[in-house]
């Protein structure tokens, strides 16, 4: 997961991910979208490949890059755990529901006795 987070830390790499998310692209096509050298784009692609966020596919003599959504799995799972309510929150919610239910039941039974 550290490699993924490190790869996502760079805005150029995030831009590359946005590009290859839409369709597979060659390194040259990717480089055309940035004002950096082709060797710099190649280095960014290597980081993304090593982190598992993109994979390369050979088609003849050309190499294309595509997004690999599976590379986000560990990070996505970790973020889901961090953003989910803590386990005790569910217990408090259940207790609150039960308190309301009990108050309603007592209120209804009290009205029935007075009528």
Backbone atoms as SQL, in Angstrom:
CREATE TABLE atoms (id INTEGER PRIMARY KEY, chain TEXT, resi INTEGER, resn TEXT, atom TEXT, x REAL, y REAL, z REAL);
INSERT INTO atoms VALUES
  (1, 'A', 1, 'UNK', 'N', 0.825, -1.191, 0.000),
  (2, 'A', 1, 'UNK', 'CA', 0.000, 0.000, 0.000),
  (3, 'A', 1, 'UNK', 'C', 0.871, 1.258, 0.000),
  (4, 'A', 2, 'UNK', 'N', 2.038, 1.191, 0.615),
  (5, 'A', 2, 'UNK', 'CA', 2.930, 2.351, 0.627),
  (6, 'A', 2, 'UNK', 'C', 3.352, 2.764, -0.785),
  (7, 'A', 3, 'UNK', 'N', 3.600, 1.767, -1.642),
  (8, 'A', 3, 'UNK', 'CA', 3.961, 2.081, -3.029),
  (9, 'A', 3, 'UNK', 'C', 2.816, 2.787, -3.750),
  (10, 'A', 4, 'UNK', 'N', 1.600, 2.353, -3.493),
  (11, 'A', 4, 'UNK', 'CA', 0.429, 2.956, -4.134),
  (12, 'A', 4, 'UNK', 'C', 0.269, 4.399, -3.679),
  (13, 'A', 5, 'UNK', 'N', 0.347, 4.619, -2.383),
  (14, 'A', 5, 'UNK', 'CA', 0.195, 5.979, -1.854),
  (15, 'A', 5, 'UNK', 'C', 1.320, 6.869, -2.368),
  (16, 'A', 6, 'UNK', 'N', 2.533, 6.342, -2.403),
  (17, 'A', 6, 'UNK', 'CA', 3.662, 7.105, -2.936),
  (18, 'A', 6, 'UNK', 'C', 3.462, 7.460, -4.398),
  (19, 'A', 7, 'UNK', 'N', 2.938, 6.508, -5.172),
  (20, 'A', 7, 'UNK', 'CA', 2.689, 6.765, -6.589),
  (21, 'A', 7, 'UNK', 'C', 1.605, 7.829, -6.766),
  (22, 'A', 8, 'UNK', 'N', 0.602, 7.803, -5.923),
  (23, 'A', 8, 'UNK', 'CA', -0.497, 8.767, -6.027),
  (24, 'A', 8, 'UNK', 'C', -0.119, 10.163, -5.541),
  (25, 'A', 9, 'UNK', 'N', 0.999, 10.271, -4.853),
  (26, 'A', 9, 'UNK', 'CA', 1.408, 11.559, -4.285),
  (27, 'A', 9, 'UNK', 'C', 1.806, 12.575, -5.354),
  (28, 'A', 10, 'UNK', 'N', 2.152, 12.105, -6.534),
  (29, 'A', 10, 'UNK', 'CA', 2.625, 13.008, -7.584),
  (30, 'A', 10, 'UNK', 'C', 1.483, 13.392, -8.525),
  (31, 'A', 11, 'UNK', 'N', 1.309, 14.692, -8.782),
  (32, 'A', 11, 'UNK', 'CA', 0.205, 15.120, -9.653),
  (33, 'A', 11, 'UNK', 'C', 0.335, 14.629, -11.104),
  (34, 'A', 12, 'UNK', 'N', 1.555, 14.485, -11.600),
  (35, 'A', 12, 'UNK', 'CA', 1.725, 13.973, -12.964),
  (36, 'A', 12, 'UNK', 'C', 1.232, 12.528, -13.039),
  (37, 'A', 13, 'UNK', 'N', 1.583, 11.726, -12.036),
  (38, 'A', 13, 'UNK', 'CA', 1.144, 10.331, -12.037),
  (39, 'A', 13, 'UNK', 'C', -0.376, 10.228, -11.897),
  (40, 'A', 14, 'UNK', 'N', -0.968, 11.107, -11.097),
  (41, 'A', 14, 'UNK', 'CA', -2.438, 11.114, -11.003),
  (42, 'A', 14, 'UNK', 'C', -3.043, 11.482, -12.354),
  (43, 'A', 15, 'UNK', 'N', -2.414, 12.401, -13.060),
  (44, 'A', 15, 'UNK', 'CA', -2.879, 12.767, -14.394),
  (45, 'A', 15, 'UNK', 'C', -2.766, 11.609, -15.373),
  (46, 'A', 16, 'UNK', 'N', -1.678, 10.883, -15.288),
  (47, 'A', 16, 'UNK', 'CA', -1.505, 9.707, -16.143),
  (48, 'A', 16, 'UNK', 'C', -2.598, 8.683, -15.850),
  (49, 'A', 17, 'UNK', 'N', -2.900, 8.483, -14.583),
  (50, 'A', 17, 'UNK', 'CA', -3.956, 7.529, -14.220),
  (51, 'A', 17, 'UNK', 'C', -5.298, 7.950, -14.805),
  (52, 'A', 18, 'UNK', 'N', -5.579, 9.242, -14.792),
  (53, 'A', 18, 'UNK', 'CA', -6.831, 9.737, -15.383),
  (54, 'A', 18, 'UNK', 'C', -6.872, 9.423, -16.878),
  (55, 'A', 19, 'UNK', 'N', -5.735, 9.562, -17.547),
  (56, 'A', 19, 'UNK', 'CA', -5.675, 9.304, -18.988),
  (57, 'A', 19, 'UNK', 'C', -5.888, 7.823, -19.308),
  (58, 'A', 20, 'UNK', 'N', -5.140, 6.965, -18.622),
  (59, 'A', 20, 'UNK', 'CA', -5.224, 5.536, -18.947),
  (60, 'A', 20, 'UNK', 'C', -6.486, 4.892, -18.373),
  (61, 'A', 21, 'UNK', 'N', -7.194, 5.613, -17.555),
  (62, 'A', 21, 'UNK', 'CA', -8.486, 5.126, -17.055),
  (63, 'A', 21, 'UNK', 'C', -9.499, 5.083, -18.197),
  (64, 'A', 22, 'UNK', 'N', -9.378, 6.016, -19.116),
  (65, 'A', 22, 'UNK', 'CA', -10.328, 6.133, -20.221),
  (66, 'A', 22, 'UNK', 'C', -10.050, 5.133, -21.338),
  (67, 'A', 23, 'UNK', 'N', -8.765, 4.928, -21.664),
  (68, 'A', 23, 'UNK', 'CA', -8.403, 3.990, -22.730),
  (69, 'A', 23, 'UNK', 'C', -6.913, 3.711, -22.650),
  (70, 'A', 24, 'UNK', 'N', -6.502, 2.646, -23.296),
  (71, 'A', 24, 'UNK', 'CA', -5.070, 2.309, -23.289),
  (72, 'A', 24, 'UNK', 'C', -4.320, 3.282, -24.192),
  (73, 'A', 25, 'UNK', 'N', -3.144, 3.678, -23.726),
  (74, 'A', 25, 'UNK', 'CA', -2.338, 4.660, -24.446),
  (75, 'A', 25, 'UNK', 'C', -0.885, 4.230, -24.474),
  (76, 'A', 26, 'UNK', 'N', -0.188, 4.644, -25.515),
  (77, 'A', 26, 'UNK', 'CA', 1.257, 4.412, -25.574),
  (78, 'A', 26, 'UNK', 'C', 1.949, 5.495, -24.743),
  (79, 'A', 27, 'UNK', 'N', 3.215, 5.269, -24.458),
  (80, 'A', 27, 'UNK', 'CA', 3.978, 6.253, -23.685),
  (81, 'A', 27, 'UNK', 'C', 4.039, 7.586, -24.425),
  (82, 'A', 28, 'UNK', 'N', 4.162, 7.527, -25.741),
  (83, 'A', 28, 'UNK', 'CA', 4.201, 8.756, -26.539),
  (84, 'A', 28, 'UNK', 'C', 2.899, 9.530, -26.456),
  (85, 'A', 29, 'UNK', 'N', 1.781, 8.818, -26.505),
  (86, 'A', 29, 'UNK', 'CA', 0.476, 9.476, -26.392),
  (87, 'A', 29, 'UNK', 'C', 0.306, 10.104, -25.014),
  (88, 'A', 30, 'UNK', 'N', 0.798, 9.426, -24.009),
  (89, 'A', 30, 'UNK', 'CA', 0.724, 9.965, -22.645),
  (90, 'A', 30, 'UNK', 'C', 1.609, 11.198, -22.531),
  (91, 'A', 31, 'UNK', 'N', 2.826, 11.108, -23.052),
  (92, 'A', 31, 'UNK', 'CA', 3.782, 12.221, -22.969),
  (93, 'A', 31, 'UNK', 'C', 3.249, 13.475, -23.642),
  (94, 'A', 32, 'UNK', 'N', 2.434, 13.309, -24.681),
  (95, 'A', 32, 'UNK', 'CA', 1.898, 14.468, -25.405),
  (96, 'A', 32, 'UNK', 'C', 0.982, 15.325, -24.538),
  (97, 'A', 33, 'UNK', 'N', 0.495, 14.776, -23.433),
  (98, 'A', 33, 'UNK', 'CA', -0.403, 15.521, -22.547),
  (99, 'A', 33, 'UNK', 'C', 0.341, 16.321, -21.465),
  (100, 'A', 34, 'UNK', 'N', 1.654, 16.175, -21.398),
  (101, 'A', 34, 'UNK', 'CA', 2.416, 16.812, -20.322),
  (102, 'A', 34, 'UNK', 'C', 3.570, 17.633, -20.883),
  (103, 'A', 35, 'UNK', 'N', 3.960, 18.626, -20.140),
  (104, 'A', 35, 'UNK', 'CA', 5.089, 19.479, -20.544),
  (105, 'A', 35, 'UNK', 'C', 6.370, 19.021, -19.873),
  (106, 'A', 36, 'UNK', 'N', 6.578, 17.723, -19.858),
  (107, 'A', 36, 'UNK', 'CA', 7.814, 17.160, -19.325),
  (108, 'A', 36, 'UNK', 'C', 8.399, 16.250, -20.398),
  (109, 'A', 37, 'UNK', 'N', 9.646, 15.872, -20.217),
  (110, 'A', 37, 'UNK', 'CA', 10.333, 15.064, -21.234),
  (111, 'A', 37, 'UNK', 'C', 9.774, 13.637, -21.275),
  (112, 'A', 38, 'UNK', 'N', 9.986, 12.983, -22.386),
  (113, 'A', 38, 'UNK', 'CA', 9.557, 11.585, -22.511),
  (114, 'A', 38, 'UNK', 'C', 10.247, 10.689, -21.483),
  (115, 'A', 39, 'UNK', 'N', 11.562, 10.884, -21.226),
  (116, 'A', 39, 'UNK', 'CA', 12.189, 10.056, -20.189),
  (117, 'A', 39, 'UNK', 'C', 11.523, 10.255, -18.814),
  (118, 'A', 40, 'UNK', 'N', 11.081, 11.483, -18.521),
  (119, 'A', 40, 'UNK', 'CA', 10.399, 11.735, -17.245),
  (120, 'A', 40, 'UNK', 'C', 9.065, 10.996, -17.208),
  (121, 'A', 41, 'UNK', 'N', 8.343, 11.007, -18.317),
  (122, 'A', 41, 'UNK', 'CA', 7.076, 10.262, -18.387),
  (123, 'A', 41, 'UNK', 'C', 7.348, 8.777, -18.211),
  (124, 'A', 42, 'UNK', 'N', 8.411, 8.282, -18.826),
  (125, 'A', 42, 'UNK', 'CA', 8.770, 6.864, -18.677),
  (126, 'A', 42, 'UNK', 'C', 9.049, 6.508, -17.220),
  (127, 'A', 43, 'UNK', 'N', 9.720, 7.411, -16.510),
  (128, 'A', 43, 'UNK', 'CA', 9.986, 7.159, -15.085),
  (129, 'A', 43, 'UNK', 'C', 8.681, 7.122, -14.294),
  (130, 'A', 44, 'UNK', 'N', 7.765, 8.030, -14.596),
  (131, 'A', 44, 'UNK', 'CA', 6.463, 8.027, -13.917),
  (132, 'A', 44, 'UNK', 'C', 5.702, 6.733, -14.219),
  (133, 'A', 45, 'UNK', 'N', 5.755, 6.288, -15.470),
  (134, 'A', 45, 'UNK', 'CA', 5.083, 5.049, -15.842),
  (135, 'A', 45, 'UNK', 'C', 5.690, 3.845, -15.116),
  (136, 'A', 46, 'UNK', 'N', 7.007, 3.866, -14.947),
  (137, 'A', 46, 'UNK', 'CA', 7.666, 2.781, -14.214),
  (138, 'A', 46, 'UNK', 'C', 7.180, 2.743, -12.769),
  (139, 'A', 47, 'UNK', 'N', 7.078, 3.902, -12.125),
  (140, 'A', 47, 'UNK', 'CA', 6.586, 3.967, -10.739),
  (141, 'A', 47, 'UNK', 'C', 5.158, 3.426, -10.668),
  (142, 'A', 48, 'UNK', 'N', 4.325, 3.831, -11.610),
  (143, 'A', 48, 'UNK', 'CA', 2.936, 3.370, -11.622),
  (144, 'A', 48, 'UNK', 'C', 2.850, 1.867, -11.876),
  (145, 'A', 49, 'UNK', 'N', 3.712, 1.360, -12.736),
  (146, 'A', 49, 'UNK', 'CA', 3.732, -0.077, -13.025),
  (147, 'A', 49, 'UNK', 'C', 4.210, -0.859, -11.807),
  (148, 'A', 50, 'UNK', 'N', 5.269, -0.388, -11.156),
  (149, 'A', 50, 'UNK', 'CA', 5.811, -1.083, -9.986),
  (150, 'A', 50, 'UNK', 'C', 4.853, -1.046, -8.804),
  (151, 'A', 51, 'UNK', 'N', 4.019, -0.026, -8.732),
  (152, 'A', 51, 'UNK', 'CA', 3.040, 0.061, -7.641),
  (153, 'A', 51, 'UNK', 'C', 1.792, -0.765, -7.937),
  (154, 'A', 52, 'UNK', 'N', 1.670, -1.251, -9.170),
  (155, 'A', 52, 'UNK', 'CA', 0.524, -2.078, -9.545),
  (156, 'A', 52, 'UNK', 'C', -0.690, -1.297, -10.004),
  (157, 'A', 53, 'UNK', 'N', -0.529, 0.002, -10.238),
  (158, 'A', 53, 'UNK', 'CA', -1.665, 0.821, -10.655),
  (159, 'A', 53, 'UNK', 'C', -1.907, 0.797, -12.159),
  (160, 'A', 54, 'UNK', 'N', -0.880, 0.527, -12.927),
  (161, 'A', 54, 'UNK', 'CA', -1.036, 0.357, -14.370),
  (162, 'A', 54, 'UNK', 'C', -0.305, -0.913, -14.786),
  (163, 'A', 55, 'UNK', 'N', -0.703, -1.436, -15.908),
  (164, 'A', 55, 'UNK', 'CA', 0.030, -2.558, -16.501),
  (165, 'A', 55, 'UNK', 'C', 0.280, -2.212, -17.961),
  (166, 'A', 56, 'UNK', 'N', 1.304, -2.817, -18.496),
  (167, 'A', 56, 'UNK', 'CA', 1.602, -2.563, -19.900),
  (168, 'A', 56, 'UNK', 'C', 1.249, -3.792, -20.724),
  (169, 'A', 57, 'UNK', 'N', 0.780, -3.521, -21.932),
  (170, 'A', 57, 'UNK', 'CA', 0.396, -4.580, -22.853),
  (171, 'A', 57, 'UNK', 'C', 1.173, -4.375, -24.151),
  (172, 'A', 58, 'UNK', 'N', 1.762, -5.428, -24.628),
  (173, 'A', 58, 'UNK', 'CA', 2.486, -5.351, -25.891),
  (174, 'A', 58, 'UNK', 'C', 1.538, -5.670, -27.035),
  (175, 'A', 59, 'UNK', 'N', 1.575, -4.817, -28.046),
  (176, 'A', 59, 'UNK', 'CA', 0.822, -5.044, -29.274),
  (177, 'A', 59, 'UNK', 'C', 1.804, -4.844, -30.423),
  (178, 'A', 60, 'UNK', 'N', 2.342, -5.947, -30.895),
  (179, 'A', 60, 'UNK', 'CA', 3.394, -5.849, -31.908),
  (180, 'A', 60, 'UNK', 'C', 4.641, -5.263, -31.276),
  (181, 'A', 61, 'UNK', 'N', 5.086, -4.155, -31.824),
  (182, 'A', 61, 'UNK', 'CA', 6.290, -3.503, -31.290),
  (183, 'A', 61, 'UNK', 'C', 5.941, -2.351, -30.360),
  (184, 'A', 62, 'UNK', 'N', 4.673, -2.141, -30.144),
  (185, 'A', 62, 'UNK', 'CA', 4.245, -1.002, -29.333),
  (186, 'A', 62, 'UNK', 'C', 3.762, -1.468, -27.958),
  (187, 'A', 63, 'UNK', 'N', 4.046, -0.671, -26.963),
  (188, 'A', 63, 'UNK', 'CA', 3.645, -0.958, -25.589),
  (189, 'A', 63, 'UNK', 'C', 2.551, 0.037, -25.197),
  (190, 'A', 64, 'UNK', 'N', 1.438, -0.490, -24.719),
  (191, 'A', 64, 'UNK', 'CA', 0.325, 0.348, -24.276),
  (192, 'A', 64, 'UNK', 'C', 0.149, 0.215, -22.775),
  (193, 'A', 65, 'UNK', 'N', -0.302, 1.283, -22.162),
  (194, 'A', 65, 'UNK', 'CA', -0.527, 1.306, -20.724),
  (195, 'A', 65, 'UNK', 'C', -2.013, 1.402, -20.439),
  (196, 'A', 66, 'UNK', 'N', -2.460, 0.609, -19.467),
  (197, 'A', 66, 'UNK', 'CA', -3.865, 0.602, -19.055),
  (198, 'A', 66, 'UNK', 'C', -3.939, 0.633, -17.534),
  (199, 'A', 67, 'UNK', 'N', -5.009, 1.178, -17.029),
  (200, 'A', 67, 'UNK', 'CA', -5.243, 1.216, -15.587),
  (201, 'A', 67, 'UNK', 'C', -5.492, -0.200, -15.076),
  (202, 'A', 68, 'UNK', 'N', -4.923, -0.514, -13.930),
  (203, 'A', 68, 'UNK', 'CA', -5.187, -1.798, -13.278),
  (204, 'A', 68, 'UNK', 'C', -5.927, -1.515, -11.978),
  (205, 'A', 69, 'UNK', 'N', -7.257, -1.567, -11.986),
  (206, 'A', 69, 'UNK', 'CA', -8.036, -1.213, -10.793),
  (207, 'A', 69, 'UNK', 'C', -7.701, -2.073, -9.577),
  (208, 'A', 70, 'UNK', 'N', -7.218, -3.290, -9.807),
  (209, 'A', 70, 'UNK', 'CA', -6.875, -4.172, -8.690),
  (210, 'A', 70, 'UNK', 'C', -5.754, -3.575, -7.833),
  (211, 'A', 71, 'UNK', 'N', -4.945, -2.722, -8.428),
  (212, 'A', 71, 'UNK', 'CA', -3.857, -2.087, -7.682),
  (213, 'A', 71, 'UNK', 'C', -4.348, -1.179, -6.562),
  (214, 'A', 72, 'UNK', 'N', -5.605, -0.768, -6.640),
  (215, 'A', 72, 'UNK', 'CA', -6.185, 0.103, -5.619),
  (216, 'A', 72, 'UNK', 'C', -6.843, -0.676, -4.480),
  (217, 'A', 73, 'UNK', 'N', -6.909, -1.997, -4.584),
  (218, 'A', 73, 'UNK', 'CA', -7.697, -2.807, -3.648),
  (219, 'A', 73, 'UNK', 'C', -7.296, -2.610, -2.188),
  (220, 'A', 74, 'UNK', 'N', -6.014, -2.715, -1.887),
  (221, 'A', 74, 'UNK', 'CA', -5.579, -2.584, -0.487),
  (222, 'A', 74, 'UNK', 'C', -5.866, -1.186, 0.051),
  (223, 'A', 75, 'UNK', 'N', -5.592, -0.174, -0.763),
  (224, 'A', 75, 'UNK', 'CA', -5.839, 1.201, -0.337),
  (225, 'A', 75, 'UNK', 'C', -7.331, 1.440, -0.144),
  (226, 'A', 76, 'UNK', 'N', -8.145, 0.934, -1.051),
  (227, 'A', 76, 'UNK', 'CA', -9.588, 1.095, -0.950),
  (228, 'A', 76, 'UNK', 'C', -10.119, 0.430, 0.320),
  (229, 'A', 77, 'UNK', 'N', -9.639, -0.772, 0.610),
  (230, 'A', 77, 'UNK', 'CA', -10.069, -1.475, 1.823),
  (231, 'A', 77, 'UNK', 'C', -9.656, -0.703, 3.071),
  (232, 'A', 78, 'UNK', 'N', -8.441, -0.184, 3.076),
  (233, 'A', 78, 'UNK', 'CA', -7.964, 0.575, 4.232),
  (234, 'A', 78, 'UNK', 'C', -8.794, 1.850, 4.415),
  (235, 'A', 79, 'UNK', 'N', -9.063, 2.557, 3.309),
  (236, 'A', 79, 'UNK', 'CA', -9.866, 3.776, 3.392),
  (237, 'A', 79, 'UNK', 'C', -11.281, 3.466, 3.869),
  (238, 'A', 80, 'UNK', 'N', -11.831, 2.342, 3.441),
  (239, 'A', 80, 'UNK', 'CA', -13.172, 1.956, 3.890),
  (240, 'A', 80, 'UNK', 'C', -13.183, 1.720, 5.395),
  (241, 'A', 81, 'UNK', 'N', -12.134, 1.095, 5.917),
  (242, 'A', 81, 'UNK', 'CA', -12.056, 0.880, 7.376),
  (243, 'A', 81, 'UNK', 'C', -11.914, 2.204, 8.120),
  (244, 'A', 82, 'UNK', 'N', -11.154, 3.128, 7.544),
  (245, 'A', 82, 'UNK', 'CA', -10.923, 4.401, 8.221),
  (246, 'A', 82, 'UNK', 'C', -12.155, 5.296, 8.196),
  (247, 'A', 83, 'UNK', 'N', -12.989, 5.158, 7.180),
  (248, 'A', 83, 'UNK', 'CA', -14.150, 6.034, 7.058),
  (249, 'A', 83, 'UNK', 'C', -15.425, 5.408, 7.604),
  (250, 'A', 84, 'UNK', 'N', -15.390, 4.122, 7.908),
  (251, 'A', 84, 'UNK', 'CA', -16.562, 3.462, 8.493),
  (252, 'A', 84, 'UNK', 'C', -16.711, 3.903, 9.946),
  (253, 'A', 85, 'UNK', 'N', -17.940, 3.955, 10.434),
  (254, 'A', 85, 'UNK', 'CA', -18.117, 4.300, 11.841),
  (255, 'A', 85, 'UNK', 'C', -17.479, 3.228, 12.723),
  (256, 'A', 86, 'UNK', 'N', -16.966, 3.628, 13.871),
  (257, 'A', 86, 'UNK', 'CA', -16.359, 2.643, 14.767),
  (258, 'A', 86, 'UNK', 'C', -17.408, 1.633, 15.235),
  (259, 'A', 87, 'UNK', 'N', -16.983, 0.414, 15.590),
  (260, 'A', 87, 'UNK', 'CA', -17.944, -0.621, 15.990),
  (261, 'A', 87, 'UNK', 'C', -18.858, -0.192, 17.141),
  (262, 'A', 88, 'UNK', 'N', -18.339, 0.562, 18.074),
  (263, 'A', 88, 'UNK', 'CA', -19.182, 0.973, 19.199),
  (264, 'A', 88, 'UNK', 'C', -20.280, 1.929, 18.769),
  (265, 'A', 89, 'UNK', 'N', -20.101, 2.619, 17.648),
  (266, 'A', 89, 'UNK', 'CA', -21.131, 3.534, 17.157),
  (267, 'A', 89, 'UNK', 'C', -22.403, 2.765, 16.790),
  (268, 'A', 90, 'UNK', 'N', -22.238, 1.604, 16.182),
  (269, 'A', 90, 'UNK', 'CA', -23.401, 0.781, 15.834),
  (270, 'A', 90, 'UNK', 'C', -24.139, 0.331, 17.089),
  (271, 'A', 91, 'UNK', 'N', -23.400, 0.007, 18.122),
  (272, 'A', 91, 'UNK', 'CA', -24.036, -0.414, 19.376),
  (273, 'A', 91, 'UNK', 'C', -24.811, 0.739, 20.005),
  (274, 'A', 92, 'UNK', 'N', -24.229, 1.935, 19.955),
  (275, 'A', 92, 'UNK', 'CA', -24.942, 3.095, 20.494),
  (276, 'A', 92, 'UNK', 'C', -26.205, 3.390, 19.680),
  (277, 'A', 93, 'UNK', 'N', -26.114, 3.263, 18.375),
  (278, 'A', 93, 'UNK', 'CA', -27.289, 3.468, 17.522),
  (279, 'A', 93, 'UNK', 'C', -28.374, 2.455, 17.853),
  (280, 'A', 94, 'UNK', 'N', -27.979, 1.185, 18.056),
  (281, 'A', 94, 'UNK', 'CA', -28.955, 0.145, 18.403),
  (282, 'A', 94, 'UNK', 'C', -29.585, 0.438, 19.757),
  (283, 'A', 95, 'UNK', 'N', -28.791, 0.901, 20.703),
  (284, 'A', 95, 'UNK', 'CA', -29.320, 1.259, 22.024),
  (285, 'A', 95, 'UNK', 'C', -30.309, 2.412, 21.915),
  (286, 'A', 96, 'UNK', 'N', -29.963, 3.413, 21.127),
  (287, 'A', 96, 'UNK', 'CA', -30.859, 4.555, 20.937),
  (288, 'A', 96, 'UNK', 'C', -32.193, 4.097, 20.322),
  (289, 'A', 97, 'UNK', 'N', -32.122, 3.227, 19.356),
  (290, 'A', 97, 'UNK', 'CA', -33.339, 2.704, 18.731),
  (291, 'A', 97, 'UNK', 'C', -34.190, 1.966, 19.753),
  (292, 'A', 98, 'UNK', 'N', -33.558, 1.167, 20.575),
  (293, 'A', 98, 'UNK', 'CA', -34.290, 0.398, 21.591),
  (294, 'A', 98, 'UNK', 'C', -34.913, 1.316, 22.636),
  (295, 'A', 99, 'UNK', 'N', -34.228, 2.369, 23.024),
  (296, 'A', 99, 'UNK', 'CA', -34.774, 3.339, 23.982),
  (297, 'A', 99, 'UNK', 'C', -36.016, 3.999, 23.403),
  (298, 'A', 100, 'UNK', 'N', -35.943, 4.411, 22.135),
  (299, 'A', 100, 'UNK', 'CA', -37.112, 5.032, 21.489),
  (300, 'A', 100, 'UNK', 'C', -38.272, 4.046, 21.396),
  (301, 'A', 101, 'UNK', 'N', -37.973, 2.808, 21.050),
  (302, 'A', 101, 'UNK', 'CA', -39.006, 1.786, 20.933),
  (303, 'A', 101, 'UNK', 'C', -39.687, 1.558, 22.291),
  (304, 'A', 102, 'UNK', 'N', -38.883, 1.484, 23.336),
  (305, 'A', 102, 'UNK', 'CA', -39.423, 1.264, 24.689),
  (306, 'A', 102, 'UNK', 'C', -40.278, 2.445, 25.128),
  (307, 'A', 103, 'UNK', 'N', -39.817, 3.663, 24.875),
  (308, 'A', 103, 'UNK', 'CA', -40.595, 4.851, 25.245),
  (309, 'A', 103, 'UNK', 'C', -41.923, 4.879, 24.497),
  (310, 'A', 104, 'UNK', 'N', -41.877, 4.538, 23.215),
  (311, 'A', 104, 'UNK', 'CA', -43.106, 4.507, 22.422),
  (312, 'A', 104, 'UNK', 'C', -44.068, 3.457, 22.959),
  (313, 'A', 105, 'UNK', 'N', -43.550, 2.285, 23.273),
  (314, 'A', 105, 'UNK', 'CA', -44.396, 1.206, 23.795),
  (315, 'A', 105, 'UNK', 'C', -45.015, 1.605, 25.133),
  (316, 'A', 106, 'UNK', 'N', -44.253, 2.235, 26.000),
  (317, 'A', 106, 'UNK', 'CA', -44.788, 2.677, 27.301),
  (318, 'A', 106, 'UNK', 'C', -45.819, 3.778, 27.105),
  (319, 'A', 107, 'UNK', 'N', -45.554, 4.654, 26.149),
  (320, 'A', 107, 'UNK', 'CA', -46.498, 5.747, 25.883),
  (321, 'A', 107, 'UNK', 'C', -47.814, 5.226, 25.361),
  (322, 'A', 108, 'UNK', 'N', -47.776, 4.247, 24.490),
  (323, 'A', 108, 'UNK', 'CA', -49.000, 3.667, 23.939),
  (324, 'A', 108, 'UNK', 'C', -49.765, 2.905, 25.000),
  (325, 'A', 109, 'UNK', 'N', -49.053, 2.145, 25.813),
  (326, 'A', 109, 'UNK', 'CA', -49.756, 1.356, 26.840),
  (327, 'A', 109, 'UNK', 'C', -50.333, 2.285, 27.904),
  (328, 'A', 110, 'UNK', 'N', -49.687, 3.403, 28.181),
  (329, 'A', 110, 'UNK', 'CA', -50.205, 4.354, 29.158),
  (330, 'A', 110, 'UNK', 'C', -51.472, 5.004, 28.645),
  (331, 'A', 111, 'UNK', 'N', -51.567, 5.314, 27.339),
  (332, 'A', 111, 'UNK', 'CA', -52.756, 5.935, 26.753),
  (333, 'A', 111, 'UNK', 'C', -53.914, 4.950, 26.740),
  (334, 'A', 112, 'UNK', 'N', -53.606, 3.658, 26.522),
  (335, 'A', 112, 'UNK', 'CA', -54.664, 2.658, 26.490),
  (336, 'A', 112, 'UNK', 'C', -55.327, 2.513, 27.857),
  (337, 'A', 113, 'UNK', 'N', -54.547, 2.633, 28.934),
  (338, 'A', 113, 'UNK', 'CA', -55.076, 2.466, 30.276),
  (339, 'A', 113, 'UNK', 'C', -55.955, 3.646, 30.682),
  (340, 'A', 114, 'UNK', 'N', -55.685, 4.856, 30.153),
  (341, 'A', 114, 'UNK', 'CA', -56.446, 6.035, 30.554),
  (342, 'A', 114, 'UNK', 'C', -57.716, 6.192, 29.722),
  (343, 'A', 115, 'UNK', 'N', -57.823, 5.512, 28.636),
  (344, 'A', 115, 'UNK', 'CA', -58.993, 5.701, 27.759),
  (345, 'A', 115, 'UNK', 'C', -60.186, 4.913, 28.169);
